[in-house]
XYZ file of C-alpha atoms in Angstrom:
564
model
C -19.160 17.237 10.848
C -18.413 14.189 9.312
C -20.015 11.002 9.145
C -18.414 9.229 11.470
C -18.958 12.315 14.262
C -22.466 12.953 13.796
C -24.586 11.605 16.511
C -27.352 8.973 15.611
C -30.755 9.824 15.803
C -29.990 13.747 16.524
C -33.575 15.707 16.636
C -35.543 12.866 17.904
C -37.849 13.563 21.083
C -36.120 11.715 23.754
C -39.816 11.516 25.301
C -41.104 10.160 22.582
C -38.336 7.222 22.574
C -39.152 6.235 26.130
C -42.590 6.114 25.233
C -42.064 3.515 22.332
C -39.547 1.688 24.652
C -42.170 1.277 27.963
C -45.098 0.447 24.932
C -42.984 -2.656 23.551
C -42.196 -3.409 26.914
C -45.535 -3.955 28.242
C -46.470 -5.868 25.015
C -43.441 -8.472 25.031
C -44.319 -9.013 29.430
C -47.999 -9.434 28.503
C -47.185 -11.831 25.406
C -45.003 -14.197 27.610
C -47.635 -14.439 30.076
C -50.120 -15.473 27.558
C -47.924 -18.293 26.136
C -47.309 -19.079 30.110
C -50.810 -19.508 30.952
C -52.380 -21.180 27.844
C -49.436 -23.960 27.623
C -49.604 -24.491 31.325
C -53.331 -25.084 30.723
C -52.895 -27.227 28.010
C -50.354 -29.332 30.190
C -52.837 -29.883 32.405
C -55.771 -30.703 30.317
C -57.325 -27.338 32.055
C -59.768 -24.818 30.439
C -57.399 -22.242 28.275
C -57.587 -19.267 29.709
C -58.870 -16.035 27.655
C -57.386 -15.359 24.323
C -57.529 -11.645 25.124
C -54.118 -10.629 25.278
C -55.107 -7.414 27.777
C -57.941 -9.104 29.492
C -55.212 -11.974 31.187
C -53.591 -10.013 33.642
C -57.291 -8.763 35.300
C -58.346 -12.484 35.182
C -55.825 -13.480 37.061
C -56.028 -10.607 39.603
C -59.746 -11.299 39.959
C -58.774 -15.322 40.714
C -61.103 -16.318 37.157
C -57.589 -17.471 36.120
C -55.173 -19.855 37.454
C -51.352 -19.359 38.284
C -50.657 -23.180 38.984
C -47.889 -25.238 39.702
C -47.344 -25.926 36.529
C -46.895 -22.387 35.431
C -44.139 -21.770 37.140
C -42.231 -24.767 35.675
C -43.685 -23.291 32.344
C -42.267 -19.731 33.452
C -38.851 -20.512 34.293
C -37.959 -22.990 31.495
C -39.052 -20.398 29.250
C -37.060 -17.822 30.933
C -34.279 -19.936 31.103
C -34.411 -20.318 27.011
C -34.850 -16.491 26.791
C -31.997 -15.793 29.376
C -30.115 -18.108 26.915
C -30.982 -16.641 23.775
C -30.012 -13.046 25.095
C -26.638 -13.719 26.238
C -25.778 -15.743 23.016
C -27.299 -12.520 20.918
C -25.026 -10.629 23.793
C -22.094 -12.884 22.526
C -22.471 -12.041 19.132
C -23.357 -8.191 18.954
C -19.926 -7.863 21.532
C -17.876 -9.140 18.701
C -19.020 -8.131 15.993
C -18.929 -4.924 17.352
C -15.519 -5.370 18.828
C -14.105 -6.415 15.327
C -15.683 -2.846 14.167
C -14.243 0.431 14.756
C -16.035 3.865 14.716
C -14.566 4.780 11.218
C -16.503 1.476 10.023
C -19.428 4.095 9.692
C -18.369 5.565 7.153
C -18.240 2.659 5.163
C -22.069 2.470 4.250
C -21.912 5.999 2.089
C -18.944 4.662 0.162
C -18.314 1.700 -2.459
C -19.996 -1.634 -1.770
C -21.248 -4.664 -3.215
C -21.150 -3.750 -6.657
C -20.062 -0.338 -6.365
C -16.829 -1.690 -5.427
C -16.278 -1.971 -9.418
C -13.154 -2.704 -10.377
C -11.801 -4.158 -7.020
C -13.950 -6.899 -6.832
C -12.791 -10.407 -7.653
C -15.192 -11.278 -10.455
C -14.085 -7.947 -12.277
C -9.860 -9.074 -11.777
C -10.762 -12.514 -12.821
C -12.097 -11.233 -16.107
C -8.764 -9.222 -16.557
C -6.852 -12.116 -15.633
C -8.856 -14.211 -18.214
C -8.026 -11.513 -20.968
C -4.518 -11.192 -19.917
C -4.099 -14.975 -19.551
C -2.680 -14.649 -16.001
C -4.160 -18.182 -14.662
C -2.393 -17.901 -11.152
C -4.684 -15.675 -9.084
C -7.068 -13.082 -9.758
C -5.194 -10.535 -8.933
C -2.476 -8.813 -6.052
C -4.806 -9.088 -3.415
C -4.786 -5.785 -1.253
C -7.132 -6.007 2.005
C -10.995 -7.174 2.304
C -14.207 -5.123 2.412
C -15.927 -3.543 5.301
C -19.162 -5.456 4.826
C -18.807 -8.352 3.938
C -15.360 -9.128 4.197
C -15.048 -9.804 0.394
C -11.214 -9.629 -0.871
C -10.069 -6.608 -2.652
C -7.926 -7.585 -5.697
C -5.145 -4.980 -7.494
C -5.647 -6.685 -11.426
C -2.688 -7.525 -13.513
C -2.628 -4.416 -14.870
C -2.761 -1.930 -12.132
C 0.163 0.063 -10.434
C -0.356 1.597 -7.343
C 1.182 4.445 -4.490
C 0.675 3.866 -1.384
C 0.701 6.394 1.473
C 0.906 4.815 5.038
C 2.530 6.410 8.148
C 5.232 4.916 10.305
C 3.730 1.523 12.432
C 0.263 1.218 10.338
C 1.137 -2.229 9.241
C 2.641 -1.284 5.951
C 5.152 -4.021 5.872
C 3.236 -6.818 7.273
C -0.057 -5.747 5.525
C 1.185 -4.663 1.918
C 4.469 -5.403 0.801
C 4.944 -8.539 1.913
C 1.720 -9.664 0.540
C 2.562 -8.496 -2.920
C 5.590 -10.566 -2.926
C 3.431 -13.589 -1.435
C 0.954 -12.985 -4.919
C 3.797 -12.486 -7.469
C 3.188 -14.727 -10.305
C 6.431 -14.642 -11.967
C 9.241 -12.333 -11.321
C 9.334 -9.835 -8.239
C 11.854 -6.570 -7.398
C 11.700 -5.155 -4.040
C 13.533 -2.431 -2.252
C 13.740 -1.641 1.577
C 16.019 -0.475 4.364
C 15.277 -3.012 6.558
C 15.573 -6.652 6.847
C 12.156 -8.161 8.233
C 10.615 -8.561 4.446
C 13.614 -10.605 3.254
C 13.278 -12.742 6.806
C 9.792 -13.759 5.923
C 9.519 -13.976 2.606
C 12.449 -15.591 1.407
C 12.131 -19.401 1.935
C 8.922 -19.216 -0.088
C 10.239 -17.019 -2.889
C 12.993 -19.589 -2.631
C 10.618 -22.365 -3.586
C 9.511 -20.738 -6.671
C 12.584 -19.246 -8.247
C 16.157 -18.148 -7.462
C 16.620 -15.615 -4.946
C 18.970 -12.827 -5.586
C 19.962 -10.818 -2.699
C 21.551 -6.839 -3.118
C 23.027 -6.063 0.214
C 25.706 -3.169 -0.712
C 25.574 -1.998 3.033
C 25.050 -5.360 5.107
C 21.484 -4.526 5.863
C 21.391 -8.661 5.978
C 24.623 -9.422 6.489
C 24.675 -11.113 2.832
C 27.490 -11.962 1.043
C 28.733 -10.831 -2.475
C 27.869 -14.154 -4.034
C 27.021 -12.487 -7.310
C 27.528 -9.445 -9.107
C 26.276 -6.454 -11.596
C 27.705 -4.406 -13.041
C 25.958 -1.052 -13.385
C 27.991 0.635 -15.984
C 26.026 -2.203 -18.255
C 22.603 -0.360 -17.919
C 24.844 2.792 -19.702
C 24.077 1.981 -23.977
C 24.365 5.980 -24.493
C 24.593 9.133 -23.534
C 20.992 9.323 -22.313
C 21.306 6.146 -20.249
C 24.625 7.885 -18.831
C 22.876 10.986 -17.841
C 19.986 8.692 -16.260
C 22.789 6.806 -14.128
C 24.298 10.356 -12.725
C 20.705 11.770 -12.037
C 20.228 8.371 -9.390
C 23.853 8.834 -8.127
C 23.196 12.899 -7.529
C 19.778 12.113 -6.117
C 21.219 9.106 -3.018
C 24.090 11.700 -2.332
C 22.524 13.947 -0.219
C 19.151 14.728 1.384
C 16.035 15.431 -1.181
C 15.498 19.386 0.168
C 19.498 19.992 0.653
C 20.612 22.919 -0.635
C 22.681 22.657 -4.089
C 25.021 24.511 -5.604
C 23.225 25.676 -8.938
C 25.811 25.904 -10.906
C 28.116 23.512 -9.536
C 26.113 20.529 -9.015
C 24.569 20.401 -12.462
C 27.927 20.938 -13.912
C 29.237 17.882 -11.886
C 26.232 15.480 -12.419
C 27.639 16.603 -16.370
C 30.994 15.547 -15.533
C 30.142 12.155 -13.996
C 27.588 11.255 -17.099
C 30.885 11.740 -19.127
C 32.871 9.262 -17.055
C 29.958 6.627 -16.320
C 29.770 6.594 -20.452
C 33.832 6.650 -21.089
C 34.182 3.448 -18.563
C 30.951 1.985 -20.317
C 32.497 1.979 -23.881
C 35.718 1.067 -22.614
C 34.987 -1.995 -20.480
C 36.360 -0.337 -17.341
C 34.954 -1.403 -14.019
C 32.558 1.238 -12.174
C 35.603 2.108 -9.637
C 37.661 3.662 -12.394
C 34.991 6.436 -12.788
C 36.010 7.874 -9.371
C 40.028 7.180 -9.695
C 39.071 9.559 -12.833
C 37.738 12.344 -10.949
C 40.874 12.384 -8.400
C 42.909 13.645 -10.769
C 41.516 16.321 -13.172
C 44.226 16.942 -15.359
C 43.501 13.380 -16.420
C 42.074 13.112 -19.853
C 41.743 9.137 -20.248
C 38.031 9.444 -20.280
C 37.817 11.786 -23.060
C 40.306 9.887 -25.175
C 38.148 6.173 -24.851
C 34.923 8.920 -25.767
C 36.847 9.793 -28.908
C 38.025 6.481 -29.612
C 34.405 5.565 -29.585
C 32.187 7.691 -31.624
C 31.612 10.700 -28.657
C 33.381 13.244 -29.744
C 31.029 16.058 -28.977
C 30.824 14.533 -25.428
C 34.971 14.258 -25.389
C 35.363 18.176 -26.287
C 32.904 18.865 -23.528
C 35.078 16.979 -20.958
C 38.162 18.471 -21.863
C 36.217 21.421 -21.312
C 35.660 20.966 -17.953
C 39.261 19.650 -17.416
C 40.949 23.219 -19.443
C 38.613 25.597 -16.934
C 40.545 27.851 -14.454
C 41.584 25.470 -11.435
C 39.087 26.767 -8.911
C 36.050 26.363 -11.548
C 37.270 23.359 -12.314
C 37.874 22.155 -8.897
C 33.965 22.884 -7.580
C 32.897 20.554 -10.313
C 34.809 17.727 -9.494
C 34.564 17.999 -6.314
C 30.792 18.246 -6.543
C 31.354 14.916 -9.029
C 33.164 13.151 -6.505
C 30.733 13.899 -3.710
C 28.272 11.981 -5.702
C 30.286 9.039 -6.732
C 31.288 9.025 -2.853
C 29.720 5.724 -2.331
C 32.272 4.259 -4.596
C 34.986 4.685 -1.902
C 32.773 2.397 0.394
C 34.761 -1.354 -0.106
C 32.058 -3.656 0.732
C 29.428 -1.948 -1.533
C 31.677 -2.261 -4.304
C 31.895 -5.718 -4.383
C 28.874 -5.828 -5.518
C 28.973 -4.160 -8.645
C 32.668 -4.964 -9.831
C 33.774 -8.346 -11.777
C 35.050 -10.512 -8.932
C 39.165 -10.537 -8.383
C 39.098 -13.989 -6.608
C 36.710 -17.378 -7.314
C 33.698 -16.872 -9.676
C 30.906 -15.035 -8.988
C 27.865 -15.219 -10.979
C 26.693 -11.885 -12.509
C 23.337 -10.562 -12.725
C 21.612 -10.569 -16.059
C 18.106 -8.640 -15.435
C 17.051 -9.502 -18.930
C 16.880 -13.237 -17.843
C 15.565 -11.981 -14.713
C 12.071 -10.938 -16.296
C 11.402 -13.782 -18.331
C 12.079 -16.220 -14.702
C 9.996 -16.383 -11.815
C 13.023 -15.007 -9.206
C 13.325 -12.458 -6.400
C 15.569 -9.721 -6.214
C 15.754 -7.886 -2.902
C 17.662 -4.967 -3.566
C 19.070 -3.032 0.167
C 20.006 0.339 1.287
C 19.602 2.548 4.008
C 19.974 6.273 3.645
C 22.955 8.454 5.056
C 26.672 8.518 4.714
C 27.864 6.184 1.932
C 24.263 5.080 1.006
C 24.060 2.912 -2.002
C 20.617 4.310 -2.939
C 22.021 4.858 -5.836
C 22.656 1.958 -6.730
C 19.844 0.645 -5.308
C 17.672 3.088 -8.133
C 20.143 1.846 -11.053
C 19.261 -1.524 -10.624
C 15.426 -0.854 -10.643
C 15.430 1.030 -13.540
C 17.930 -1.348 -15.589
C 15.149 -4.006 -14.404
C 11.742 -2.114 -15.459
C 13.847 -1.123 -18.885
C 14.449 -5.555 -19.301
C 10.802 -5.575 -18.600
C 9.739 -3.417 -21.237
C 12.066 -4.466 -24.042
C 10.636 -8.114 -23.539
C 7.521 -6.947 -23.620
C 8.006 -5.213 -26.908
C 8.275 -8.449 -28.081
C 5.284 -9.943 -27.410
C 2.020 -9.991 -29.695
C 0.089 -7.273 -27.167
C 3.045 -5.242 -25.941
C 2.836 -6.823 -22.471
C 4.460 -9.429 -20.676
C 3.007 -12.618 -20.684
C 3.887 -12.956 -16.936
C 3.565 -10.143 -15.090
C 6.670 -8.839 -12.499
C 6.234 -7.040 -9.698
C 8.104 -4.195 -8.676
C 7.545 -3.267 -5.159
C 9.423 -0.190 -4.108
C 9.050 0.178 -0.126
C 10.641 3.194 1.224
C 10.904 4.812 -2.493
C 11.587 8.000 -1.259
C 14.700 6.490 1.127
C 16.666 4.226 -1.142
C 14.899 4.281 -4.727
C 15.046 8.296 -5.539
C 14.252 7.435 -9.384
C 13.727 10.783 -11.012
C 11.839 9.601 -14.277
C 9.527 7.282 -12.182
C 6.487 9.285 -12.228
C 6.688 10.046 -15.900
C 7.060 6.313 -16.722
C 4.251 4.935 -13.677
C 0.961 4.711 -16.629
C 3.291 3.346 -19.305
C 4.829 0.819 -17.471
C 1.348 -0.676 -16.055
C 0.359 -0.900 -19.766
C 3.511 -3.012 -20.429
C 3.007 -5.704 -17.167
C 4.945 -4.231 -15.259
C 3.156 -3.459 -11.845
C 4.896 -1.272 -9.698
C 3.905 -0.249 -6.110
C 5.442 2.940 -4.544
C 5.423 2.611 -0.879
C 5.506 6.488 0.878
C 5.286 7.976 4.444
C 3.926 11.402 3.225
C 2.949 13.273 0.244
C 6.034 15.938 1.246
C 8.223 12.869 1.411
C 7.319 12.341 -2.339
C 7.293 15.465 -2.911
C 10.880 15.898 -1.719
C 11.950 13.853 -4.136
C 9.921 14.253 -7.029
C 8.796 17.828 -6.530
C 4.948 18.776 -6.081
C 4.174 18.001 -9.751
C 6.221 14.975 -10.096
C 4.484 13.667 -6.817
C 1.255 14.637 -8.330
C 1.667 12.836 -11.143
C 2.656 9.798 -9.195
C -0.454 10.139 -7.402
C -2.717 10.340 -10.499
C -1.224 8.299 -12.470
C -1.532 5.192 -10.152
C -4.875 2.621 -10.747
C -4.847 1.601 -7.345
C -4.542 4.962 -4.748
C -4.051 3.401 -0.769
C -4.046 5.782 2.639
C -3.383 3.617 5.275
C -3.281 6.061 7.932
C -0.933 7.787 10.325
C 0.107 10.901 7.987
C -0.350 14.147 9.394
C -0.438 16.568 6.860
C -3.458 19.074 6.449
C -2.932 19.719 2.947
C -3.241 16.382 2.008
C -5.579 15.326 4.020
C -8.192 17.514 3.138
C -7.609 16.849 -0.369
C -8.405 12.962 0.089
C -11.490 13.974 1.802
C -12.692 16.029 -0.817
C -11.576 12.721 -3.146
C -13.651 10.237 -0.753
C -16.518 12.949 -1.287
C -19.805 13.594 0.959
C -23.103 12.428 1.526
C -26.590 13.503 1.718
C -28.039 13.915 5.515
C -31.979 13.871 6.255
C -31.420 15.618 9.649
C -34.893 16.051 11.752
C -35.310 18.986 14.062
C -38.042 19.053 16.817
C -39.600 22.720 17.943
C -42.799 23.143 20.284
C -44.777 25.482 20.037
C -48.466 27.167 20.889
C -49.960 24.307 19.061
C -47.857 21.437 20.402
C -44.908 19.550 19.209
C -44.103 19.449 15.485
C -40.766 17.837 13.288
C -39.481 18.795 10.016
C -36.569 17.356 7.760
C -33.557 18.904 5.832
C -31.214 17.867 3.676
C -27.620 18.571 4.584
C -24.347 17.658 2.446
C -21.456 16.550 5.082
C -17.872 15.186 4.269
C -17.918 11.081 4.575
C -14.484 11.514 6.237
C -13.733 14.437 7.399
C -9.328 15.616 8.533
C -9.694 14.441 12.037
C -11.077 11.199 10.850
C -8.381 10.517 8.484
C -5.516 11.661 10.840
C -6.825 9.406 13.572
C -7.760 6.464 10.977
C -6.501 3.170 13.135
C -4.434 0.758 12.258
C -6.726 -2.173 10.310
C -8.157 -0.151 8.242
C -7.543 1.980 5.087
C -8.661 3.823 1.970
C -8.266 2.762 -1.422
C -9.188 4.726 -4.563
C -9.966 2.855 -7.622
C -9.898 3.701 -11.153
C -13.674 4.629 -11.721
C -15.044 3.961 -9.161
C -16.118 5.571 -5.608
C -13.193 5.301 -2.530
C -13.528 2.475 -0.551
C -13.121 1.486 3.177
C -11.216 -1.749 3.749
C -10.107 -3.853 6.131
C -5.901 -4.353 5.816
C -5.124 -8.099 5.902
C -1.810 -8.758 7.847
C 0.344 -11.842 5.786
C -0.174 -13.804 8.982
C -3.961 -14.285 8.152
C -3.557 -14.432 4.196
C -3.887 -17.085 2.029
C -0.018 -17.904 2.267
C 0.457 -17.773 5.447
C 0.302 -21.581 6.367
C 3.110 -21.900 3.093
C 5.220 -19.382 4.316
C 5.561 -20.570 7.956
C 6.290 -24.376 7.172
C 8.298 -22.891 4.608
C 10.564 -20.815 7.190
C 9.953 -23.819 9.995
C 11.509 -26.796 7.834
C 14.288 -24.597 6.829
């Protein structure tokens, strides 16, 4: 039993409550008529009647005390004033109980007030002060329970959030962090509605830089990058293959063990040959057509890679069938290359200029970069991951740079649907370290085995732990999980009375019983409007999720979107 399912009040004698309920009762009835009766009298310059409070109602009975005229007027302007008072009380217990929600009970055995610790706004002010972020407090992320205080994210805090499909993830999170950015922001999605209603604004701030590989938007290739420029080395190279192996097929496929290693191999060998030779991305997969080709290897010689060169050629001397599973597994992840329109993107233009993409200018301005994919045939996840990680990597040089390692400015990375169209294998492992260096990144999930996919159990663990700021905002059904937030959110002390009669009468005695705060049911059934967040050091919180529509840039962002 949790506390949200235990019934209030259980063990008390329901005799005993009707008792205490007739008792106040008779007291308030006998109270009014007192104040009737002695302002009546005193209306009409009568006698007062007696002062005894029990003694009035015999008097009158008995005719030693007047009911007059004026007693009635008395009696029904005063019940008219009562009448009133109890339907405006009506008014106001109906909403605010209409505004709360039967998981709100759980609130009062988790963080408030000051409990809330680092969440509240006087604590991310004092960050911000020490940072020397003057813009805002901090990201904020919902409001409290009681209260309805705001619930800041600080400057230096990256979070994960977990929130089922239709809890108001979009409308309640993402957009809002974009809303807050103070300088720079990244964000990645499959769908179009956060570019539709954030864009204008963003607009009015900095440049806006849209990535739309597969027309999620129906943008045109206005601009360019090139992602063969994130590639400095081998490692880098590597990196690059690892995102294209990850967007070409489903996170729990099956794979080839041999095979598909050997090919992600064999594509880290061409992303590096076109790197050092100044060949466009599109020449990597007219490479892998033809395997008796040994171009790449000869710009890796040419170039200072010879170890990598003899390991190509390697590949390319192998008996044909050997050889052919590994390009073919190479080409299956350079597949998206074949797909025209996404190209465009990431190849120098052939006609009129196009601008290209620098992302170290990008995190020393204040623009927006929403970067597009979908999932499936031909995705550009890929692509999508690249550009993230050539963009956190910008971030982190520049803050290297600075006096205290850390931007000056913070950017915001904001990776909705991570797990769809931003598989970045070294993300957990680089989640702490990048908070420490400005940049705040929040990983938007559907489920711990979506993450877990992707990253494995202990990559998605780390994740987890690793974020400041934890957020469930509902509508995952997963046991495993669930139970271990509940354990995480913790339990609470119950004083539970039990009656018992016996020979010698009634008697009532107490126990103390540890229940969960939040039990699995409660947490798979959590409605939409509310959610849990986890703080570094301190206790989980309930909060109330704040749709963009009723945040503080709401009023911007509409005449924004309405004068354009």
């Amino acid at each position: 039993m949790s506390s949200t399912s235990r019934k209030t009040g259980a063990g008390i004698d329901p005799g005993g409550v009707v008792a205490f309920g007739v008792a106040v009762t008779v007291l308030v009835a006998l109270g009014a008529l007192w104040s009737i009766l002695h302002l009546a009298a005193r209306l009409d310059s009568r006698p007062a009647p007696s002062k005894n409070l029990f003694k009035l109602p015999f008097d009158l009975y008995k005719g030693t005390a007047d009911w007059t005229p004026t007693a009635t007027k008395v009696a029904v302007g005063v019940g008219a004033v009562v009448l009133l008072l109890l339907v405006l009380v009506l008014v106001s217990v109906m909403r605010s109980t209409g505004r709360r929600l039967p998981i709100d009970k759980a609130d009062r055995h988790m963080a408030q007030g000051a409990r809330l610790g680092p969440l509240r706004e006087s604590e991310a002010k004092k960050i911000a002060r020490r940072l020397g972020v003057t813009s805002a407090p901090g990201v904020p992320i919902g409001t409290s329970v009681k209260g309805k205080r705001t619930l800041y994210r600080s400057w230096e805090d990256v979070a994960t959030v977990m929130a089922g499909p239709r809890v108001g993830k979009t409308t309640s999170f993402v957009i809002p962090d974009i809303l807050a950015a103070p300088g720079a922001v990244l964000t990645t999605s499959n769908k179009s509605d956060v570019v539709a209603v954030t864009r204008v604004y963003r607009a009015s701030v900095g440049n806006v830089w849209v990535f739309d590989p597969q027309s999620i938007v129906g943008e045109r290739s206005t601009w360019w990058w090139n992602p063969l420029s994130y590639v400095t080395d081998e490692i880098k190279a590597l990196r690059l293959a690892d995102m294209f192996e990850a967007a070409s097929h489903e996170p729990e496929a099956k794979v080839d063990p041999y095979f598909n290693p050997q090919g992600r191999d064999l594509l880290a060998y061409m992303l590096l040959a076109a790197a050092v030779a100044g060949q466009p991305l599109t020449q990597v997969y007219t490479w892998l057509t033809d395997p008796s080709d040994e171009s790449a290897a000869t710009y890796l010689d040419d170039h200072d890679y010879a170890m990598h060169a003899a390991a190509l050629r390697g590949v390319i001397t192998k008996p044909h069938e050997e050889r052919g599973g590994i390009y073919g597994n190479a080409q299956q992840m350079a597949s998206f290359m074949l797909n025209r329109e996404a190209m465009a993107w990431v190849t120098p233009p052939g006609r009129g200029p196009r601008r290209e993409f620098d992302p170290h200018a990008f995190v020393r301005s204040s623009d927006t970069l929403y970067s597009l994919s979908k999932e499936g045939q031909g995705s550009a996840g890929g692509l999508v991951a690249a550009l993230a990680a050539t963009i956190c990597e910008a971030g982190e040089d520049l803050a290297k740079t600075t006096a205290n390692g850390r931007l000056d400015v913070p950017i915001l990375v904001v990776l909705d649907e991570a797990a769809n169209v931003c598989r970045w294998a070294e993300l957990p492992n680089l989640y702490s370290h990048y908070g420490s260096r400005g940049i705040l990144i929040s990983t938007f999930l559907q489920s711990w085995t979506q993450g877990a996919a992707v990253w494995g159990q202990s990559g998605m663990k780390k994740l987890w732990s690793a974020a400041n700021i934890k957020v469930y905002a509902g509508g995952v059904d997963e046991v495993d999980f669930l139970t271990d937030l509940s354990k995480a959110i913790g339990d609470y002390t119950n004083n539970r009375p039990s009656v018992s009669y016996g020979k010698n009468g009634r008697s009532v005695s107490r126990q103390d019983q540890s229940e969960l705060i939040l039990d699995v049911a409660d947490l798979r059934s959590m409605p939409r409007g509310r959610a849990i967040v986890l703080a570094s050091g301190t206790r989980a919180a309930l909060m109330r999720t704040v749709p963009w529509m009723d945040g503080p840039h709401a009023t911007t962002v509409k005449k924004a979107t309405a004068a354009n």
